Amino acid sequence: MAGEVDEDVLTEILARLPCRSLARFQCVSTSWRRIISSDYLRRRLPLITSGVLYHDDTHRGGDADSGRRQRQAYTYACASGGVGSGGGTAEAPDMGFFPRHDTSTIIDGCNGLLLYYSSRPTAFHVVNPTTRRWAELPPPRARTLLSVLAFDPCASQHYRVVCFTGWLPRGATIEVFDSERGAWRDHEVDFGLDTDAMSATMHYSGGALHVLAYSGHVVRVDLDTMACAVTALPAPVSCRARAGHCRGRLRFASSDGARLRIWELKDAAGGEWALKNEIGVSDVVPGGASQSITFLFMAFHPERELVYLWSPWKLLAFDVVERRVEEEWVFGSEKDGTHLIQVWLFPFSRHLANALA
């Protein structure tokens, strides 16, 4: 069939299909698989925008008393159309293919994969909503205190699950599951800072976890060597602060709900940061400063000067160069008591399609 269609025409057709269809169509023929796996098609496709929502069921009034089954506290949602589509709505996909969905909880996610945990019996599962595949992990040996999923769909189909199992005065004991090896390994890390200063706000990029510390630092934990590097931040760390990468450089965002400041790390060795942008509510919503409107920083675009802001009940893609909202997606509503707590922007790639295969 592929031989009857010009390859350029076929590429144009494939670029307009949903990512889930592309994952299935890799099996049509070797030529289709080659085209779908190519970096050229990946660059043509819009980034996938998805996130995890927290549902405050106190907003649901008498639903809990009526005997109807309550929904899960955390759900996954994927925005229609992806980045570049002009926006729209974000819908929760049917997760019925994963048999433990109703008895497990989403505890983390990373670039298209979700980490589920269930306590009775204790089990970790990694789920790929795009391809509707899932895998159960062997149980870690120690009780876990905090678990993080690490996956880069541009680099490999393999992922890691990092479980912090104990706290040391200036570090931690951890177990790391590597899907390539299919086993857990014990490690001990030295943060280089007092553990009490460490936050649970982490960002995965380039094979490392970047952990914000309330002492005003970011700690880079290399997951290959477990070596840690500490860099001073240009502003205090609050619950609204976030780290991320854009064009391969580490950035730091600090917000008070009405004003957002963004710095970029110019020199890791010297700890030199440069202020890139400053955004106010009135930049995002004309007249917003007088309307008690606030926003939360959620994520950086990995390649463009876009930031993603949560302003109930929408996710806004704001162009910091043009100073305008480029796209927006509706995630839940105030009536639902829905809050967006994590956002990922990632490409469809052969690694995403083959993860958990």
Tab-separated table of C-alpha atoms in Angstrom:
chain	number	residue	atom	x	y	z
A	1	MET	CA	0.000	0.000	0.000
A	2	ALA	CA	2.827	2.393	0.825
A	3	GLY	CA	4.294	1.779	-2.647
A	4	GLU	CA	1.134	3.197	-4.240
A	5	VAL	CA	1.446	6.525	-2.436
A	6	ASP	CA	4.198	9.063	-2.874
A	7	GLU	CA	6.263	9.212	0.327
A	8	ASP	CA	5.917	12.989	0.668
A	9	VAL	CA	2.136	12.710	0.318
A	10	LEU	CA	2.032	9.861	2.839
A	11	THR	CA	4.076	11.939	5.285
A	12	GLU	CA	1.599	14.814	4.930
A	13	ILE	CA	-1.289	12.443	5.636
A	14	LEU	CA	0.393	10.865	8.636
A	15	ALA	CA	1.234	14.285	10.098
A	16	ARG	CA	-2.511	14.973	10.399
A	17	LEU	CA	-3.383	11.775	12.279
A	18	PRO	CA	-3.817	11.373	16.058
A	19	CYS	CA	-0.760	10.041	17.868
A	20	ARG	CA	-2.605	6.892	18.938
A	21	SER	CA	-3.234	6.074	15.264
A	22	LEU	CA	0.419	6.623	14.401
A	23	ALA	CA	1.436	4.164	17.105
A	24	ARG	CA	-0.836	1.510	15.554
A	25	PHE	CA	0.103	2.265	11.938
A	26	GLN	CA	3.753	1.433	12.566
A	27	CYS	CA	2.660	-2.175	12.011
A	28	VAL	CA	1.285	-1.590	8.494
A	29	SER	CA	4.619	-2.041	6.718
A	30	THR	CA	8.339	-1.453	7.126
A	31	SER	CA	8.128	1.753	5.043
A	32	TRP	CA	5.321	3.143	7.209
A	33	ARG	CA	7.296	2.274	10.321
A	34	ARG	CA	10.360	4.036	8.905
A	35	ILE	CA	8.386	7.199	8.106
A	36	ILE	CA	6.563	7.243	11.448
A	37	SER	CA	9.848	6.690	13.296
A	38	SER	CA	11.658	9.441	11.413
A	39	ASP	CA	12.828	12.629	13.080
A	40	TYR	CA	11.352	14.577	10.148
A	41	LEU	CA	7.802	13.481	10.962
A	42	ARG	CA	8.391	13.997	14.687
A	43	ARG	CA	9.357	17.628	14.014
A	44	ARG	CA	6.232	18.093	11.885
A	45	LEU	CA	3.888	16.888	14.616
A	46	PRO	CA	2.618	19.232	17.326
A	47	LEU	CA	3.776	18.556	20.853
A	48	ILE	CA	1.336	16.591	22.974
A	49	THR	CA	-0.043	18.608	25.887
A	50	SER	CA	-1.193	16.569	28.854
A	51	GLY	CA	-1.389	16.795	32.606
A	52	VAL	CA	-2.609	15.398	35.891
A	53	LEU	CA	-5.667	16.921	37.539
A	54	TYR	CA	-6.591	16.954	41.201
A	55	HIS	CA	-10.309	16.802	41.949
A	56	ASP	CA	-11.544	18.324	45.189
A	57	ASP	CA	-14.725	16.346	45.798
A	58	THR	CA	-15.890	18.765	48.477
A	59	HIS	CA	-17.143	20.807	45.505
A	60	ARG	CA	-19.512	18.009	44.521
A	61	GLY	CA	-22.084	18.734	47.151
A	62	GLY	CA	-24.267	15.717	47.862
A	63	ASP	CA	-22.660	13.363	45.363
A	64	ALA	CA	-20.773	11.471	48.036
A	65	ASP	CA	-23.911	11.159	50.178
A	66	SER	CA	-26.043	9.975	47.296
A	67	GLY	CA	-24.270	6.642	47.191
A	68	ARG	CA	-22.710	7.197	43.803
A	69	ARG	CA	-19.119	6.101	43.419
A	70	GLN	CA	-16.700	8.998	43.821
A	71	ARG	CA	-14.155	9.634	41.115
A	72	GLN	CA	-10.437	9.289	41.733
A	73	ALA	CA	-8.618	12.209	43.328
A	74	TYR	CA	-6.074	12.312	40.473
A	75	THR	CA	-6.835	11.834	36.788
A	76	TYR	CA	-4.894	12.172	33.547
A	77	ALA	CA	-6.106	14.479	30.767
A	78	CYS	CA	-4.805	15.085	27.261
A	79	ALA	CA	-5.496	18.297	25.363
A	80	SER	CA	-7.205	17.954	22.008
A	81	GLY	CA	-5.073	18.834	19.020
A	82	GLY	CA	-1.783	19.268	20.848
A	83	VAL	CA	0.395	22.386	20.833
A	84	GLY	CA	-0.138	24.441	17.692
A	85	SER	CA	-3.807	23.554	17.304
A	86	GLY	CA	-5.176	26.824	18.672
A	87	GLY	CA	-6.368	25.235	21.897
A	88	GLY	CA	-9.621	23.585	22.864
A	89	THR	CA	-10.479	21.252	25.693
A	90	ALA	CA	-8.622	18.624	27.653
A	91	GLU	CA	-10.358	15.290	28.039
A	92	ALA	CA	-9.695	12.327	30.296
A	93	PRO	CA	-9.040	9.346	28.001
A	94	ASP	CA	-10.652	5.979	28.593
A	95	MET	CA	-8.221	4.146	30.875
A	96	GLY	CA	-10.290	0.963	30.942
A	97	PHE	CA	-7.489	-0.932	29.171
A	98	PHE	CA	-5.487	-0.774	32.441
A	99	PRO	CA	-7.133	-3.288	34.795
A	100	ARG	CA	-5.786	-1.643	37.982
A	101	HIS	CA	-6.968	1.858	37.082
A	102	ASP	CA	-9.851	1.857	39.571
A	103	THR	CA	-7.778	0.478	42.453
A	104	SER	CA	-4.577	2.488	41.900
A	105	THR	CA	-3.597	6.134	42.195
A	106	ILE	CA	-1.523	8.255	39.822
A	107	ILE	CA	1.489	9.376	41.844
A	108	ASP	CA	3.650	10.814	39.045
A	109	GLY	CA	4.030	11.108	35.310
A	110	CYS	CA	6.706	12.102	32.826
A	111	ASN	CA	6.463	12.946	29.132
A	112	GLY	CA	3.624	10.613	28.200
A	113	LEU	CA	4.004	7.851	30.789
A	114	LEU	CA	2.128	7.598	34.094
A	115	LEU	CA	3.223	6.002	37.363
A	116	TYR	CA	0.435	4.281	39.306
A	117	TYR	CA	0.646	2.965	42.860
A	118	SER	CA	-1.652	0.663	44.781
A	119	SER	CA	-1.208	-0.255	48.441
A	120	ARG	CA	-3.359	-3.398	48.678
A	121	PRO	CA	-1.470	-5.282	47.439
A	122	THR	CA	1.544	-3.008	47.074
A	123	ALA	CA	2.340	-2.551	43.386
A	124	PHE	CA	3.787	-0.034	40.939
A	125	HIS	CA	2.593	0.139	37.346
A	126	VAL	CA	3.828	2.283	34.450
A	127	VAL	CA	1.130	3.107	31.900
A	128	ASN	CA	1.324	4.551	28.380
A	129	PRO	CA	-2.082	6.134	27.561
A	130	THR	CA	-1.024	6.836	23.950
A	131	THR	CA	-0.427	3.190	23.058
A	132	ARG	CA	-2.707	1.774	25.795
A	133	ARG	CA	0.069	-0.444	27.151
A	134	TRP	CA	1.088	-0.974	30.756
A	135	ALA	CA	3.645	-2.880	32.787
A	136	GLU	CA	3.797	-4.023	36.412
A	137	LEU	CA	7.097	-3.459	38.187
A	138	PRO	CA	8.597	-5.992	40.587
A	139	PRO	CA	8.120	-4.715	44.151
A	140	PRO	CA	10.968	-2.642	45.613
A	141	ARG	CA	12.682	-4.177	48.606
A	142	ALA	CA	12.157	-1.251	50.986
A	143	ARG	CA	9.171	0.892	51.908
A	144	THR	CA	9.017	3.927	49.633
A	145	LEU	CA	8.576	7.493	50.877
A	146	LEU	CA	8.547	9.356	47.540
A	147	SER	CA	8.493	7.991	43.980
A	148	VAL	CA	9.426	9.727	40.732
A	149	LEU	CA	9.115	8.607	37.091
A	150	ALA	CA	11.879	9.563	34.629
A	151	PHE	CA	11.318	9.200	30.860
A	152	ASP	CA	12.637	11.050	27.799
A	153	PRO	CA	10.752	10.129	24.591
A	154	CYS	CA	13.439	11.822	22.460
A	155	ALA	CA	16.264	9.701	23.845
A	156	SER	CA	15.078	6.157	24.584
A	157	GLN	CA	12.063	3.896	24.995
A	158	HIS	CA	13.319	2.968	28.466
A	159	TYR	CA	12.314	4.661	31.695
A	160	ARG	CA	13.369	4.719	35.330
A	161	VAL	CA	11.393	4.848	38.561
A	162	VAL	CA	13.238	6.485	41.455
A	163	CYS	CA	11.993	5.575	44.941
A	164	PHE	CA	13.333	7.450	47.951
A	165	THR	CA	13.382	4.895	50.764
A	166	GLY	CA	15.094	6.757	53.603
A	167	TRP	CA	16.387	10.199	54.544
A	168	LEU	CA	19.940	10.917	55.677
A	169	PRO	CA	21.118	14.211	57.241
A	170	ARG	CA	22.386	15.430	53.837
A	171	GLY	CA	21.114	12.818	51.419
A	172	ALA	CA	18.905	9.800	50.898
A	173	THR	CA	18.813	6.078	50.244
A	174	ILE	CA	17.041	5.252	47.015
A	175	GLU	CA	16.045	2.314	44.844
A	176	VAL	CA	15.977	2.822	41.097
A	177	PHE	CA	14.099	0.589	38.676
A	178	ASP	CA	15.568	0.620	35.173
A	179	SER	CA	13.213	-0.796	32.530
A	180	GLU	CA	16.172	-1.734	30.327
A	181	ARG	CA	17.602	-3.986	33.055
A	182	GLY	CA	14.221	-4.959	34.490
A	183	ALA	CA	15.459	-4.740	38.072
A	184	TRP	CA	15.860	-2.438	41.070
A	185	ARG	CA	19.234	-1.184	42.287
A	186	ASP	CA	20.098	0.380	45.642
A	187	HIS	CA	21.938	3.685	45.831
A	188	GLU	CA	22.860	6.343	48.330
A	189	VAL	CA	23.032	9.992	47.282
A	190	ASP	CA	24.611	13.005	48.947
A	191	PHE	CA	22.589	16.126	48.107
A	192	GLY	CA	25.308	18.483	49.293
A	193	LEU	CA	22.617	20.252	51.351
A	194	ASP	CA	20.682	19.497	54.511
A	195	THR	CA	17.854	17.142	53.613
A	196	ASP	CA	15.382	19.314	55.542
A	197	ALA	CA	15.927	22.014	52.908
A	198	MET	CA	14.891	19.798	49.987
A	199	SER	CA	11.462	20.188	48.413
A	200	ALA	CA	9.425	17.619	46.490
A	201	THR	CA	9.409	19.847	43.373
A	202	MET	CA	11.440	18.000	40.738
A	203	HIS	CA	12.027	18.189	37.019
A	204	TYR	CA	13.587	15.462	34.841
A	205	SER	CA	15.766	16.333	31.859
A	206	GLY	CA	18.988	15.098	30.301
A	207	GLY	CA	19.238	11.988	32.460
A	208	ALA	CA	19.041	13.938	35.719
A	209	LEU	CA	16.541	15.035	38.334
A	210	HIS	CA	16.602	18.743	39.153
A	211	VAL	CA	15.301	19.215	42.697
A	212	LEU	CA	14.455	22.627	44.159
A	213	ALA	CA	15.649	23.317	47.707
A	214	TYR	CA	14.078	25.848	50.079
A	215	SER	CA	17.586	27.048	50.908
A	216	GLY	CA	17.556	28.781	47.509
A	217	HIS	CA	19.338	26.109	45.470
A	218	VAL	CA	18.678	23.564	42.754
A	219	VAL	CA	20.275	20.127	43.130
A	220	ARG	CA	21.048	18.141	39.970
A	221	VAL	CA	21.020	14.373	40.618
A	222	ASP	CA	22.638	12.416	37.778
A	223	LEU	CA	20.719	9.135	37.564
A	224	ASP	CA	23.629	7.340	35.876
A	225	THR	CA	26.321	8.185	38.433
A	226	MET	CA	24.152	9.408	41.359
A	227	ALA	CA	26.479	12.410	41.630
A	228	CYS	CA	24.843	15.618	42.846
A	229	ALA	CA	25.667	19.210	41.879
A	230	VAL	CA	24.328	22.214	43.795
A	231	THR	CA	23.638	25.579	42.119
A	232	ALA	CA	22.428	28.704	43.898
A	233	LEU	CA	19.188	30.152	42.533
A	234	PRO	CA	18.580	33.841	41.745
A	235	ALA	CA	15.430	34.048	43.905
A	236	PRO	CA	13.912	32.279	46.924
A	237	VAL	CA	12.105	28.969	46.438
A	238	SER	CA	8.408	28.946	47.274
A	239	CYS	CA	5.619	26.474	46.632
A	240	ARG	CA	4.995	28.303	43.335
A	241	ALA	CA	8.588	27.998	42.061
A	242	ARG	CA	9.418	25.646	39.204
A	243	ALA	CA	12.467	24.519	37.236
A	244	GLY	CA	12.443	23.415	33.616
A	245	HIS	CA	14.404	23.371	30.379
A	246	CYS	CA	13.998	25.409	27.206
A	247	ARG	CA	16.343	24.938	24.258
A	248	GLY	CA	18.564	22.760	26.399
A	249	ARG	CA	19.127	25.376	29.131
A	250	LEU	CA	17.907	25.202	32.708
A	251	ARG	CA	15.362	27.859	33.630
A	252	PHE	CA	13.842	28.898	36.931
A	253	ALA	CA	10.399	30.451	37.347
A	254	SER	CA	9.276	32.296	40.472
A	255	SER	CA	5.749	33.631	40.878
A	256	ASP	CA	3.652	35.301	43.552
A	257	GLY	CA	0.443	34.626	41.637
A	258	ALA	CA	0.334	38.103	40.117
A	259	ARG	CA	3.842	38.435	38.689
A	260	LEU	CA	6.134	35.846	37.125
A	261	ARG	CA	9.903	36.162	36.748
A	262	ILE	CA	11.961	33.769	34.632
A	263	TRP	CA	15.734	33.273	34.788
A	264	GLU	CA	18.044	31.191	32.619
A	265	LEU	CA	21.242	29.531	33.844
A	266	LYS	CA	24.112	30.910	31.750
A	267	ASP	CA	27.037	29.330	33.591
A	268	ALA	CA	26.462	26.273	35.782
A	269	ALA	CA	30.010	26.297	37.152
A	270	GLY	CA	29.799	29.936	38.209
A	271	GLY	CA	26.115	29.873	39.114
A	272	GLU	CA	25.397	32.793	36.765
A	273	TRP	CA	21.724	33.428	35.999
A	274	ALA	CA	20.179	35.981	33.629
A	275	LEU	CA	16.675	37.393	34.007
A	276	LYS	CA	14.878	36.454	30.778
A	277	ASN	CA	11.321	37.649	31.258
A	278	GLU	CA	8.921	39.282	33.662
A	279	ILE	CA	5.178	38.813	33.207
A	280	GLY	CA	2.302	40.448	35.048
A	281	VAL	CA	-1.365	39.541	35.216
A	282	SER	CA	-2.220	42.496	32.957
A	283	ASP	CA	0.105	41.057	30.278
A	284	VAL	CA	-1.867	37.813	30.256
A	285	VAL	CA	-5.387	39.167	30.849
A	286	PRO	CA	-6.014	42.807	29.878
A	287	GLY	CA	-7.330	44.566	32.965
A	288	GLY	CA	-6.638	41.473	35.037
A	289	ALA	CA	-4.634	43.360	37.667
A	290	SER	CA	-7.826	45.080	38.820
A	291	GLN	CA	-9.908	41.885	38.825
A	292	SER	CA	-8.019	39.815	41.448
A	293	ILE	CA	-7.011	37.310	38.757
A	294	THR	CA	-4.005	35.103	39.521
A	295	PHE	CA	-2.061	32.516	37.582
A	296	LEU	CA	0.365	29.710	38.348
A	297	PHE	CA	3.403	28.829	36.269
A	298	MET	CA	3.208	25.220	35.035
A	299	ALA	CA	5.845	24.538	32.356
A	300	PHE	CA	8.242	25.812	29.709
A	301	HIS	CA	7.931	24.932	26.046
A	302	PRO	CA	11.039	22.811	25.316
A	303	GLU	CA	11.909	24.672	22.097
A	304	ARG	CA	10.021	27.986	21.928
A	305	GLU	CA	9.661	31.098	24.072
A	306	LEU	CA	6.314	29.953	25.441
A	307	VAL	CA	5.311	29.453	29.049
A	308	TYR	CA	2.267	27.541	30.266
A	309	LEU	CA	0.150	29.171	32.947
A	310	TRP	CA	-2.778	27.821	34.957
A	311	SER	CA	-5.487	30.425	35.363
A	312	PRO	CA	-8.603	28.643	36.580
A	313	TRP	CA	-9.899	26.871	34.767
A	314	LYS	CA	-7.688	27.104	31.734
A	315	LEU	CA	-4.162	26.257	30.677
A	316	LEU	CA	-2.744	29.210	28.751
A	317	ALA	CA	0.203	29.117	26.343
A	318	PHE	CA	1.727	32.589	26.629
A	319	ASP	CA	4.249	33.891	24.086
A	320	VAL	CA	6.756	35.880	26.151
A	321	VAL	CA	8.189	37.588	23.046
A	322	GLU	CA	4.917	38.683	21.461
A	323	ARG	CA	3.330	39.165	24.917
A	324	ARG	CA	0.126	37.416	23.997
A	325	VAL	CA	-1.823	34.239	24.736
A	326	GLU	CA	-1.237	31.930	21.793
A	327	GLU	CA	-3.458	29.011	22.845
A	328	GLU	CA	-5.681	27.924	25.686
A	329	TRP	CA	-7.290	24.698	26.833
A	330	VAL	CA	-10.110	24.160	29.303
A	331	PHE	CA	-9.245	21.696	32.091
A	332	GLY	CA	-12.290	21.088	34.288
A	333	SER	CA	-14.192	23.910	35.986
A	334	GLU	CA	-14.617	25.690	39.293
A	335	LYS	CA	-17.854	23.762	39.787
A	336	ASP	CA	-15.867	20.535	39.463
A	337	GLY	CA	-13.233	21.727	41.917
A	338	THR	CA	-10.539	20.697	39.420
A	339	HIS	CA	-6.931	21.862	39.694
A	340	LEU	CA	-4.110	21.185	37.253
A	341	ILE	CA	-1.031	20.073	39.225
A	342	GLN	CA	1.373	18.787	36.535
A	343	VAL	CA	1.825	19.502	32.829
A	344	TRP	CA	4.012	17.868	30.197
A	345	LEU	CA	4.714	18.922	26.618
A	346	PHE	CA	6.366	16.150	24.656
A	347	PRO	CA	6.682	14.943	21.067
A	348	PHE	CA	5.284	11.799	19.578
A	349	SER	CA	8.313	9.648	18.811
A	350	ARG	CA	9.269	6.069	18.076
A	351	HIS	CA	10.471	5.840	21.666
A	352	LEU	CA	7.074	6.852	23.028
A	353	ALA	CA	5.362	4.422	20.646
A	354	ASN	CA	7.694	1.581	21.680
A	355	ALA	CA	7.721	2.247	25.408
A	356	LEU	CA	6.295	-0.764	27.263
A	357	ALA	CA	6.159	-2.705	23.974
